[in-house]
XYZ file of C-alpha atoms in Angstrom:
681
model
C 34.773 6.294 0.457
C 36.035 2.835 1.473
C 34.418 3.272 4.901
C 30.994 4.011 3.455
C 28.733 1.177 4.748
C 26.412 1.507 1.739
C 29.316 0.646 -0.574
C 30.386 -2.483 1.300
C 28.897 -5.845 0.390
C 25.792 -6.569 2.451
C 22.811 -8.905 2.346
C 20.879 -6.953 4.973
C 21.165 -3.157 5.133
C 23.709 -2.020 7.770
C 21.201 0.381 9.322
C 23.172 1.229 12.466
C 26.164 2.318 10.380
C 24.311 4.382 7.771
C 24.650 8.111 8.349
C 23.181 10.901 6.283
C 26.606 11.910 4.967
C 27.062 8.428 3.455
C 24.025 8.611 1.187
C 24.900 11.022 -1.637
C 28.494 9.710 -2.058
C 27.223 6.106 -2.167
C 24.536 6.868 -4.731
C 26.953 8.921 -6.840
C 29.578 6.154 -6.834
C 27.002 3.459 -7.594
C 25.518 5.454 -10.456
C 28.999 5.958 -11.904
C 29.369 2.170 -11.858
C 25.986 1.789 -13.562
C 26.875 4.225 -16.341
C 30.186 2.444 -16.788
C 28.615 -1.038 -17.049
C 26.088 0.100 -19.646
C 28.707 1.914 -21.747
C 31.119 -1.032 -21.589
C 28.399 -3.373 -22.863
C 27.438 -1.053 -25.704
C 30.961 -0.417 -26.966
C 31.668 -4.134 -27.484
C 31.399 -5.465 -31.024
C 29.608 -8.704 -30.115
C 26.381 -10.592 -30.738
C 24.321 -9.921 -27.658
C 22.879 -12.706 -25.522
C 21.550 -13.031 -21.986
C 24.937 -13.673 -20.373
C 26.944 -10.878 -21.979
C 24.252 -8.188 -21.969
C 21.163 -8.756 -19.817
C 22.764 -10.434 -16.804
C 25.332 -7.658 -16.174
C 22.601 -5.038 -16.527
C 20.311 -6.878 -14.102
C 23.077 -7.333 -11.538
C 24.272 -3.726 -11.520
C 20.671 -2.507 -11.380
C 19.983 -4.827 -8.452
C 23.072 -3.510 -6.661
C 21.794 0.036 -7.147
C 18.342 -0.919 -5.833
C 19.846 -2.546 -2.746
C 21.509 0.760 -1.878
C 18.432 2.833 -2.652
C 16.074 0.552 -0.699
C 17.232 1.355 2.876
C 17.412 5.065 2.032
C 13.882 5.001 0.649
C 12.694 3.024 3.666
C 14.305 5.328 6.224
C 12.700 8.291 4.477
C 9.324 6.667 5.188
C 9.892 5.445 8.744
C 12.336 8.036 10.104
C 11.586 11.163 8.079
C 13.683 14.099 9.255
C 14.184 17.454 7.540
C 17.832 16.620 6.782
C 17.015 13.186 5.386
C 14.164 14.407 3.207
C 16.452 17.024 1.626
C 19.039 14.346 0.926
C 16.341 12.037 -0.388
C 15.148 14.702 -2.809
C 18.669 14.942 -4.231
C 18.896 11.154 -4.426
C 15.586 10.990 -6.285
C 16.795 13.552 -8.793
C 20.015 11.596 -9.449
C 18.105 8.326 -9.831
C 15.551 9.796 -12.219
C 18.288 11.292 -14.379
C 19.933 7.891 -14.617
C 16.603 6.151 -15.318
C 15.851 8.579 -18.126
C 19.358 8.176 -19.539
C 18.728 4.422 -19.638
C 15.192 4.614 -21.025
C 16.132 7.082 -23.767
C 19.417 5.425 -24.706
C 18.960 4.572 -28.378
C 22.051 2.361 -28.461
C 20.746 0.305 -25.555
C 17.301 0.115 -27.146
C 18.865 -1.071 -30.394
C 20.851 -3.695 -28.461
C 17.629 -5.044 -26.921
C 15.964 -5.097 -30.356
C 18.942 -6.945 -31.827
C 18.846 -9.530 -29.059
C 15.140 -10.086 -29.578
C 15.744 -10.642 -33.279
C 18.823 -12.874 -33.170
C 19.070 -16.648 -32.734
C 19.889 -16.479 -29.013
C 16.391 -15.231 -28.241
C 14.801 -18.544 -29.239
C 16.838 -20.358 -26.579
C 15.642 -18.122 -23.739
C 13.017 -19.357 -21.280
C 9.555 -17.818 -20.982
C 10.491 -15.484 -18.121
C 13.554 -14.172 -19.913
C 11.510 -13.449 -23.029
C 8.839 -11.729 -20.932
C 11.481 -9.525 -19.339
C 12.788 -8.445 -22.746
C 9.286 -7.774 -24.067
C 8.472 -5.684 -20.986
C 11.726 -3.761 -21.355
C 10.971 -2.884 -24.973
C 7.531 -1.614 -23.923
C 9.202 0.484 -21.209
C 11.485 2.019 -23.814
C 8.508 3.083 -25.908
C 6.686 4.465 -22.858
C 9.802 6.473 -22.039
C 9.861 8.323 -25.348
C 12.614 6.386 -27.104
C 11.036 7.242 -30.472
C 10.486 10.937 -29.739
C 12.453 13.698 -31.421
C 15.200 15.344 -29.366
C 13.082 18.330 -28.291
C 10.257 16.102 -27.072
C 12.707 13.762 -25.361
C 14.154 16.751 -23.541
C 10.683 17.847 -22.457
C 9.802 14.291 -21.393
C 12.877 14.292 -19.135
C 11.885 17.631 -17.592
C 8.321 16.424 -16.962
C 9.405 13.150 -15.354
C 11.866 14.831 -12.995
C 9.403 17.562 -12.060
C 6.655 14.997 -11.381
C 9.001 13.048 -9.123
C 9.754 16.206 -7.153
C 6.091 17.190 -6.900
C 5.017 13.780 -5.651
C 7.757 13.954 -3.018
C 6.665 17.465 -1.970
C 3.061 16.255 -1.795
C 3.909 13.388 0.560
C 6.099 15.593 2.749
C 3.280 18.117 3.072
C 0.857 15.419 4.186
C 3.363 14.130 6.731
C 4.093 17.630 8.065
C 0.410 18.524 8.286
C -0.267 15.263 10.128
C 2.620 15.660 12.563
C 2.108 19.336 13.328
C -1.444 19.333 14.642
C -2.169 18.442 18.248
C -4.534 19.316 21.063
C -3.769 18.909 24.755
C -6.601 17.518 26.886
C -6.338 18.333 30.592
C -9.621 16.811 31.801
C -9.665 13.015 31.502
C -13.481 13.113 31.571
C -13.313 14.484 28.018
C -11.804 11.175 26.901
C -14.330 8.756 28.371
C -14.528 5.447 26.450
C -11.141 5.852 24.755
C -9.279 2.496 25.086
C -6.770 2.436 27.939
C -3.764 1.673 25.756
C -4.549 4.688 23.559
C -4.936 6.900 26.645
C -1.516 5.744 27.841
C -0.065 6.472 24.415
C -1.632 9.963 24.434
C -0.273 10.598 27.923
C 3.213 9.592 26.765
C 2.884 11.909 23.752
C 2.039 14.785 26.100
C 4.984 13.942 28.368
C 7.349 13.840 25.381
C 5.998 17.266 24.487
C 6.867 18.579 27.960
C 3.215 18.770 29.014
C 0.901 17.110 31.500
C -2.335 15.579 30.240
C -3.316 13.700 27.087
C -2.164 14.827 23.663
C -4.541 14.344 20.751
C -2.650 13.952 17.472
C -3.515 12.834 13.957
C -1.574 9.572 14.333
C -3.995 6.906 13.128
C -4.314 4.965 16.417
C -5.252 8.187 18.232
C -7.393 9.701 15.480
C -9.430 6.538 14.907
C -9.940 5.993 18.634
C -11.205 9.527 19.193
C -13.441 9.705 16.137
C -14.908 6.279 16.982
C -15.106 6.271 20.801
C -14.789 9.761 22.275
C -18.088 10.894 23.799
C -17.085 14.561 23.659
C -18.547 15.820 20.376
C -16.526 19.044 20.420
C -13.241 17.114 20.471
C -14.499 14.758 17.761
C -15.417 17.711 15.571
C -12.087 19.456 16.078
C -9.917 16.444 15.297
C -12.138 15.449 12.360
C -11.811 18.867 10.715
C -8.056 18.872 11.325
C -7.815 15.455 9.639
C -9.955 16.132 6.553
C -8.266 19.484 5.892
C -4.663 18.275 6.154
C -2.259 19.876 3.676
C -4.929 22.178 2.242
C -6.248 25.733 2.151
C -8.762 24.947 4.912
C -8.701 23.974 8.574
C -6.536 24.946 11.560
C -3.308 25.016 9.508
C -4.827 26.457 6.336
C -2.296 27.209 3.562
C 0.700 26.147 5.662
C 1.382 22.866 3.844
C -1.176 23.346 1.074
C -1.091 20.698 -1.683
C -3.691 22.460 -3.872
C -1.259 23.913 -6.406
C 0.895 20.780 -6.329
C -2.130 18.684 -7.326
C -2.934 21.033 -10.199
C 0.614 20.932 -11.521
C 0.766 17.129 -11.164
C -2.415 16.783 -13.225
C -1.160 19.167 -15.906
C 2.157 17.357 -16.190
C 0.557 13.904 -16.250
C -1.598 15.033 -19.161
C 1.424 16.483 -20.946
C 3.406 13.297 -20.333
C 0.661 11.152 -21.834
C 0.224 13.414 -24.851
C 3.970 13.528 -25.490
C 3.794 9.735 -25.869
C 0.774 9.828 -28.159
C -2.019 9.125 -25.666
C -5.139 11.261 -25.293
C -5.095 11.166 -21.496
C -3.090 9.888 -18.562
C -5.521 7.012 -18.024
C -4.739 5.672 -21.521
C -1.030 5.784 -20.713
C -1.621 4.210 -17.298
C -3.640 1.266 -18.628
C -0.744 -0.068 -20.705
C 0.389 -1.851 -17.543
C -3.018 -2.853 -16.229
C -5.479 -5.593 -17.194
C -8.340 -3.197 -18.025
C -8.537 -2.351 -21.717
C -9.879 1.196 -21.474
C -11.448 3.750 -19.147
C -14.976 2.829 -20.221
C -14.426 -0.757 -19.102
C -13.432 0.513 -15.646
C -16.381 2.898 -15.586
C -18.769 0.063 -16.485
C -17.387 -2.063 -13.645
C -17.770 0.753 -11.108
C -21.285 1.646 -12.283
C -22.341 -2.007 -12.231
C -21.040 -2.344 -8.670
C -22.764 0.911 -7.699
C -26.095 -0.303 -9.052
C -25.766 -3.534 -7.091
C -25.112 -1.847 -3.755
C -26.747 1.605 -3.880
C -30.155 0.568 -2.540
C -28.629 -1.427 0.295
C -26.306 1.472 1.125
C -29.315 3.790 1.441
C -31.001 1.238 3.659
C -27.919 1.069 5.917
C -27.908 4.857 6.308
C -31.650 4.975 7.073
C -31.193 2.291 9.737
C -28.350 4.264 11.324
C -30.325 7.508 11.394
C -33.353 5.730 12.871
C -31.174 4.232 15.588
C -29.699 7.661 16.427
C -33.158 9.224 16.569
C -34.655 6.490 18.726
C -31.686 6.093 21.066
C -30.282 9.616 21.354
C -33.139 11.771 20.021
C -30.782 13.323 17.458
C -32.086 14.290 14.015
C -28.876 15.443 12.305
C -25.960 13.162 11.488
C -22.823 15.301 11.306
C -19.723 13.973 9.481
C -17.688 13.934 12.732
C -20.458 11.881 14.378
C -20.739 9.152 11.744
C -18.002 6.811 13.043
C -19.056 7.355 16.661
C -22.717 6.469 16.138
C -21.874 3.712 13.663
C -19.846 2.078 16.424
C -22.747 2.489 18.860
C -25.110 1.012 16.288
C -22.808 -1.971 15.743
C -22.568 -2.529 19.496
C -26.344 -2.406 19.721
C -26.928 -4.873 16.885
C -24.162 -7.369 17.563
C -23.263 -6.735 21.214
C -19.747 -5.844 20.095
C -17.568 -3.836 22.431
C -14.102 -3.162 20.994
C -12.629 -2.666 24.454
C -13.758 -6.180 25.394
C -12.782 -7.680 22.052
C -9.251 -6.339 21.839
C -8.186 -8.005 25.131
C -8.429 -11.253 23.156
C -6.103 -9.962 20.435
C -2.671 -9.368 22.003
C -0.075 -8.800 19.318
C 1.946 -11.929 20.208
C -1.102 -14.209 19.914
C -2.187 -12.620 16.645
C 1.272 -13.070 15.136
C 1.678 -16.679 16.288
C -1.812 -17.455 14.953
C -1.050 -15.746 11.649
C 2.164 -17.762 11.302
C 0.221 -20.957 12.052
C -2.321 -20.094 9.352
C 0.482 -19.474 6.846
C 1.985 -22.846 7.781
C -1.292 -24.724 7.420
C -2.300 -23.087 4.149
C 0.989 -22.504 2.335
C 3.431 -24.843 4.075
C 5.849 -22.137 5.194
C 7.581 -21.887 8.561
C 8.410 -18.467 10.060
C 11.167 -18.018 12.647
C 12.343 -14.844 14.317
C 16.033 -13.977 14.028
C 17.535 -12.033 16.921
C 20.459 -9.606 17.131
C 20.133 -8.254 13.608
C 21.099 -4.720 12.655
C 17.730 -2.941 12.867
C 16.810 0.693 12.278
C 14.655 0.899 15.422
C 14.519 -1.125 18.636
C 10.798 -1.846 18.054
C 11.457 -3.555 14.701
C 11.726 -7.348 14.414
C 13.227 -9.608 11.742
C 12.043 -13.030 10.505
C 13.055 -15.806 8.108
C 10.652 -17.914 5.999
C 11.473 -21.574 5.431
C 10.041 -24.293 3.230
C 8.488 -26.934 5.505
C 9.774 -29.866 3.461
C 13.369 -28.931 2.686
C 13.849 -26.394 5.477
C 15.283 -24.198 2.729
C 15.363 -20.453 3.394
C 12.755 -18.823 1.146
C 13.173 -15.192 2.162
C 13.014 -12.770 5.070
C 11.104 -9.745 6.292
C 11.345 -6.814 8.693
C 8.235 -6.255 10.817
C 7.648 -2.653 11.946
C 4.269 -2.448 13.701
C 4.126 0.706 15.836
C 3.345 4.359 15.180
C 6.044 6.847 16.184
C 7.263 10.325 15.436
C 8.585 10.981 11.903
C 7.022 7.777 10.567
C 4.512 8.065 7.756
C 0.975 6.986 8.592
C -0.835 4.013 7.101
C 0.416 0.506 6.390
C 2.451 -0.892 3.532
C 4.791 -3.585 2.268
C 7.941 -2.567 0.457
C 10.847 -4.374 -1.165
C 14.218 -4.585 0.566
C 15.731 -6.892 -2.052
C 14.413 -9.020 -4.887
C 14.921 -12.655 -5.736
C 17.658 -12.915 -8.352
C 19.848 -15.524 -9.989
C 23.404 -14.247 -10.084
C 25.888 -14.890 -12.866
C 27.560 -17.615 -10.765
C 24.239 -19.411 -10.288
C 23.682 -18.337 -6.673
C 20.145 -17.272 -5.780
C 19.649 -14.024 -3.893
C 16.718 -14.418 -1.496
C 13.909 -11.847 -1.440
C 13.513 -9.588 1.608
C 10.516 -7.391 2.477
C 9.531 -4.580 4.829
C 6.096 -4.925 6.473
C 5.009 -1.668 8.091
C 1.940 -0.761 10.183
C 1.034 2.024 12.621
C -0.408 0.373 15.729
C -0.030 1.705 19.253
C 3.131 0.452 20.985
C 3.040 -1.618 24.219
C 2.576 0.601 27.283
C 2.863 0.158 31.050
C 3.913 -3.499 30.849
C 0.768 -4.294 28.844
C 1.133 -5.805 25.370
C -0.285 -4.140 22.309
C -3.935 -5.146 22.021
C -5.173 -4.995 18.438
C -8.572 -4.137 17.095
C -10.055 -6.485 14.543
C -9.633 -3.730 11.952
C -5.887 -3.629 12.706
C -5.684 -7.408 12.360
C -7.271 -7.177 8.905
C -4.641 -4.546 8.041
C -1.836 -6.822 9.236
C -3.114 -9.784 7.219
C -3.470 -7.509 4.189
C 0.175 -6.418 4.279
C 1.303 -10.016 4.817
C -0.517 -10.901 1.609
C 1.660 -8.418 -0.261
C 4.746 -9.820 1.454
C 3.858 -13.388 0.455
C 3.516 -12.229 -3.149
C 7.039 -10.827 -2.948
C 8.633 -13.668 -0.973
C 7.084 -16.812 -2.492
C 8.040 -16.042 -6.083
C 9.765 -18.631 -8.267
C 10.942 -16.003 -10.733
C 14.611 -15.063 -10.379
C 14.641 -12.017 -12.661
C 14.074 -9.041 -10.318
C 12.021 -6.943 -12.734
C 9.310 -9.622 -12.976
C 9.690 -11.473 -9.682
C 7.286 -11.115 -6.749
C 5.112 -8.027 -7.127
C 7.326 -6.585 -9.875
C 5.802 -6.530 -13.332
C 2.390 -7.580 -11.991
C -0.444 -5.533 -13.554
C -1.183 -2.766 -11.066
C -4.923 -3.385 -11.002
C -4.465 -6.958 -9.715
C -1.522 -6.434 -7.351
C -3.968 -6.222 -4.415
C -5.318 -9.738 -5.010
C -3.009 -11.620 -2.575
C -3.400 -8.954 0.136
C -7.180 -8.903 -0.071
C -7.288 -12.701 -0.221
C -5.383 -12.894 3.091
C -7.994 -10.664 4.765
C -10.569 -13.443 4.398
C -8.985 -15.576 7.139
C -9.773 -12.753 9.596
C -13.459 -13.562 9.126
C -13.327 -17.336 9.631
C -14.190 -18.868 13.070
C -11.416 -21.485 12.898
C -8.839 -18.848 11.969
C -10.068 -16.426 14.634
C -9.598 -19.168 17.214
C -5.918 -19.372 16.222
C -5.191 -15.648 16.457
C -7.105 -14.915 19.659
C -6.611 -15.589 23.355
C -7.017 -13.356 26.419
C -3.816 -11.387 26.967
C -3.680 -12.337 30.663
C -5.037 -15.882 30.759
C -4.847 -16.998 27.089
C -8.465 -18.046 27.558
C -10.217 -18.663 24.241
C -12.441 -15.962 22.875
C -16.070 -16.873 23.623
C -17.826 -18.433 20.644
C -20.643 -15.913 20.911
C -18.134 -13.066 20.649
C -16.623 -14.675 17.539
C -20.086 -15.098 16.073
C -20.881 -11.449 16.712
C -17.623 -10.322 15.065
C -18.473 -12.338 11.971
C -22.022 -11.023 11.854
C -20.696 -7.467 12.147
C -18.647 -7.893 8.959
C -21.657 -6.904 6.913
C -22.399 -3.858 9.075
C -22.524 -0.842 6.732
C -20.483 -2.752 4.153
C -22.274 -1.023 1.298
C -21.576 2.408 2.769
C -17.893 1.450 2.792
C -18.049 0.223 -0.811
C -19.847 3.372 -1.930
C -17.018 5.423 -0.468
C -14.464 3.335 -2.384
C -16.454 3.790 -5.581
C -16.448 7.547 -4.954
C -12.639 7.577 -4.636
C -12.252 5.354 -7.701
C -14.522 7.509 -9.860
C -12.712 10.646 -8.723
C -9.338 9.142 -9.661
C -10.720 7.893 -12.990
C -12.326 11.221 -13.861
C -9.209 13.224 -12.913
C -7.001 11.145 -15.167
C -9.417 10.746 -18.077
C -9.713 14.504 -18.548
C -7.003 16.155 -20.653
C -5.927 18.989 -18.347
C -4.570 21.932 -20.284
C -4.993 25.003 -18.094
C -3.933 26.222 -14.673
C -7.394 26.632 -13.132
C -8.077 22.912 -12.636
C -10.869 22.635 -10.088
C -10.415 19.143 -8.705
C -12.758 19.878 -5.807
C -15.541 20.676 -8.266
C -14.962 17.304 -9.951
C -15.148 15.550 -6.582
C -18.287 17.493 -5.606
C -20.049 16.491 -8.838
C -19.249 12.830 -8.203
C -20.441 13.103 -4.623
C -23.657 14.775 -5.753
C -24.295 11.819 -8.055
C -23.478 8.883 -5.799
C -22.550 9.880 -2.212
C -25.140 9.465 0.525
C -23.031 10.338 3.590
C -22.791 13.935 4.876
C -19.738 15.926 3.725
C -18.390 19.230 5.030
C -17.842 22.062 2.564
C -14.267 22.507 3.831
C -13.439 18.804 3.273
C -10.210 18.656 1.250
C -9.746 14.912 0.996
C -7.720 15.103 -2.284
C -4.994 17.118 -0.544
C -4.074 14.017 1.481
C -5.001 11.336 -1.084
C -1.484 9.844 -1.082
C -2.466 6.808 -3.127
C -2.927 8.742 -6.358
C -0.741 11.814 -5.846
C 2.277 10.220 -4.175
C 1.871 6.452 -4.495
C 1.441 4.337 -7.608
C -2.351 4.314 -7.882
C -2.900 7.243 -10.272
C -5.526 6.051 -12.729
C -5.723 2.806 -10.793
C -7.486 3.322 -7.481
C -10.275 1.089 -8.807
C -7.724 -1.709 -8.335
C -8.823 -2.136 -4.712
C -12.400 -2.882 -5.756
C -11.422 -5.034 -8.722
C -8.937 -6.982 -6.605
C -11.673 -7.444 -4.016
C -13.729 -9.179 -6.699
C -10.762 -11.386 -7.635
C -9.902 -12.176 -3.999
C -13.475 -13.126 -3.087
C -13.637 -15.316 -6.179
C -10.366 -17.070 -5.291
C -11.402 -17.529 -1.663
C -14.600 -19.218 -2.824
C -12.375 -22.152 -3.787
C -10.883 -22.200 -0.275
C -14.396 -22.094 1.193
C -15.364 -25.065 -0.936
C -12.213 -27.149 -0.371
C -11.332 -26.002 3.179
C -9.801 -22.757 4.429
C -6.703 -24.645 5.629
C -6.554 -26.987 2.648
C -2.857 -27.332 1.845
C -3.473 -28.437 -1.763
C -5.572 -25.348 -2.420
C -2.963 -23.126 -0.775
C -0.163 -24.700 -2.788
C -2.205 -24.253 -5.954
C -2.551 -20.531 -5.197
C 1.196 -20.276 -4.623
C 2.146 -22.222 -7.753
C -0.368 -20.633 -10.106
C -0.409 -17.023 -8.874
C 2.096 -16.008 -6.173
C 5.070 -17.858 -7.639
C 4.575 -16.448 -11.134
C 5.198 -12.808 -10.278
C 4.821 -10.703 -13.404
C 6.145 -13.385 -15.752
C 2.826 -14.461 -17.289
C -0.474 -13.056 -18.471
C -2.588 -12.539 -15.366
C -5.860 -13.906 -16.706
C -4.054 -17.069 -17.801
C -2.708 -17.787 -14.307
C -5.993 -16.755 -12.656
C -7.936 -19.265 -14.774
C -5.376 -21.951 -13.934
C -6.185 -21.488 -10.258
C -9.933 -21.048 -10.496
C -10.714 -22.832 -13.752
C -12.675 -19.887 -15.182
C -12.706 -16.131 -15.609
C -13.602 -13.981 -12.568
C -17.105 -12.769 -11.768
C -18.579 -10.481 -9.129
C -20.914 -13.042 -7.531
C -18.600 -14.185 -4.699
C -17.866 -10.611 -3.619
C -21.558 -9.709 -3.485
C -22.240 -12.843 -1.450
C -19.463 -11.930 1.007
C -21.208 -8.626 1.669
C -24.658 -10.234 1.684
C -25.690 -8.141 -1.320
C -28.523 -9.542 -3.337
């Protein structure tokens, strides 16, 4: 046990030393320590205060999280069969401990006593907010339920955790286990060279000669957008939209249909156990929206504002296809392909020509310069760290004035085998004030799935990928620039879930500003500046089919809202029928009958967005509104950037969101700035 690297003191995870056999013993030992700390606190006959009760609990919980974090991260970026089985056991142990904590009546009583004794009045605002949040968590965990209902609550929570894990594993397996070998290069005309090289390497690694089509995002998006061979587009499209379902080339093999139904049943039961009518009511306790109708009104209002323009965008696309290609029918697998052709026609945009101006190194240096100009932070790479993959990099953030270390982050940009698709930011460690007064610095993981450098050529990013990168950096800034030193409410923790996307969506705005584009672009061979006309065309193209995109997001949001507003009480839940009804009411794009989008809708069935997918649209409103101040005062205005840090990023989850939003903007949010960004009248 003494040689277990997870049980030694570390600031950064000792990735190279962690082996699968270390994980369960480390978690078991750490949980024993956690149980012991809690019981030792509760058996003392003392008047509780922050130092003798809360601080020890926070520190042991932080220690546990620091051990869990690298295990959780490796399960996402290096998912093997052995690790996922271990991770399932870890999750079960953690949930049992969490439920023991949340249903511990003695601990609950101790928190209540602290809130009601004289020591509470001497606590600062953040400490009081932490205690208030904790008491709410107790109530949402069934602390007041009878023993039978508490037992059932525990069973439901553990089963839901397992189901969500199974769901995500099925999506990953379905994504990884479809491929198609292309022998004739002529079938891949117009695919970017770096993607072709990546596909060729995939084939070689598979012991084959040719180009391997997979469902990795860089390959899938390139084929569906650029491949002139309609048959290949159709095949990969159907494979993608039927992942983990009862349809498609791997029908029923990793089918999430029954998992979704059981998740919905259990979420309803969970909510009703706690006295709520539906899961959405339970979910909204930690969001800014007051009720489901308020969300529905927002989505319908947005729909009414954009529906006509969305129809117009689709009519223009179909007219272009008819006039240019003499095609009358727009198939779902053709939409992205002809949309790209339409965009090229309107704005003279050619992604192959654009991406040569966006080498990864230039984009990163430009991004770091923007962060320096706006927020006054300096980013420096640190070499020779213990990393979990040779492609991963590690950076420190410093305050420009004091040169004080603010925090750090891992940067993992490339797609590879056994790595989950998509992009995300996750917590490695939280900011925390220790009992001796030392401050633990926050550390983040920033993860994307771009194509890796090939054949001595750097990774060349699309503008879409750059927007993704800026988005995830926004989340990281929220985590790293916090002033709050109580982990549970520092950074992104404790922030209402329907506004947590504000910083990430705000950061996307710099990707659409000429002065910012000039900083992140330069020809990968000559560093020659991107032509001004090309920049102008990129900016003009921002509005291309923007309403069609928003309509799709509204569709997903309404589906999520409807699923979690209904009280599911029987096994024959037909979630596809619910989605079809919504599509019949609002969708204007073609959809295949075998489309099983919900079976790979990780956000609401594996991630934390159940009952909250509308957050992306609502945060888009907030971000556009906040950026309107930057537009007015200057996109690199340091005072404006500092104001955003001080009033929003630094506060974490310590204060009421609308209060801190109004401090930054001087008023409540409205939808006007977002509609203007998309040129919607």
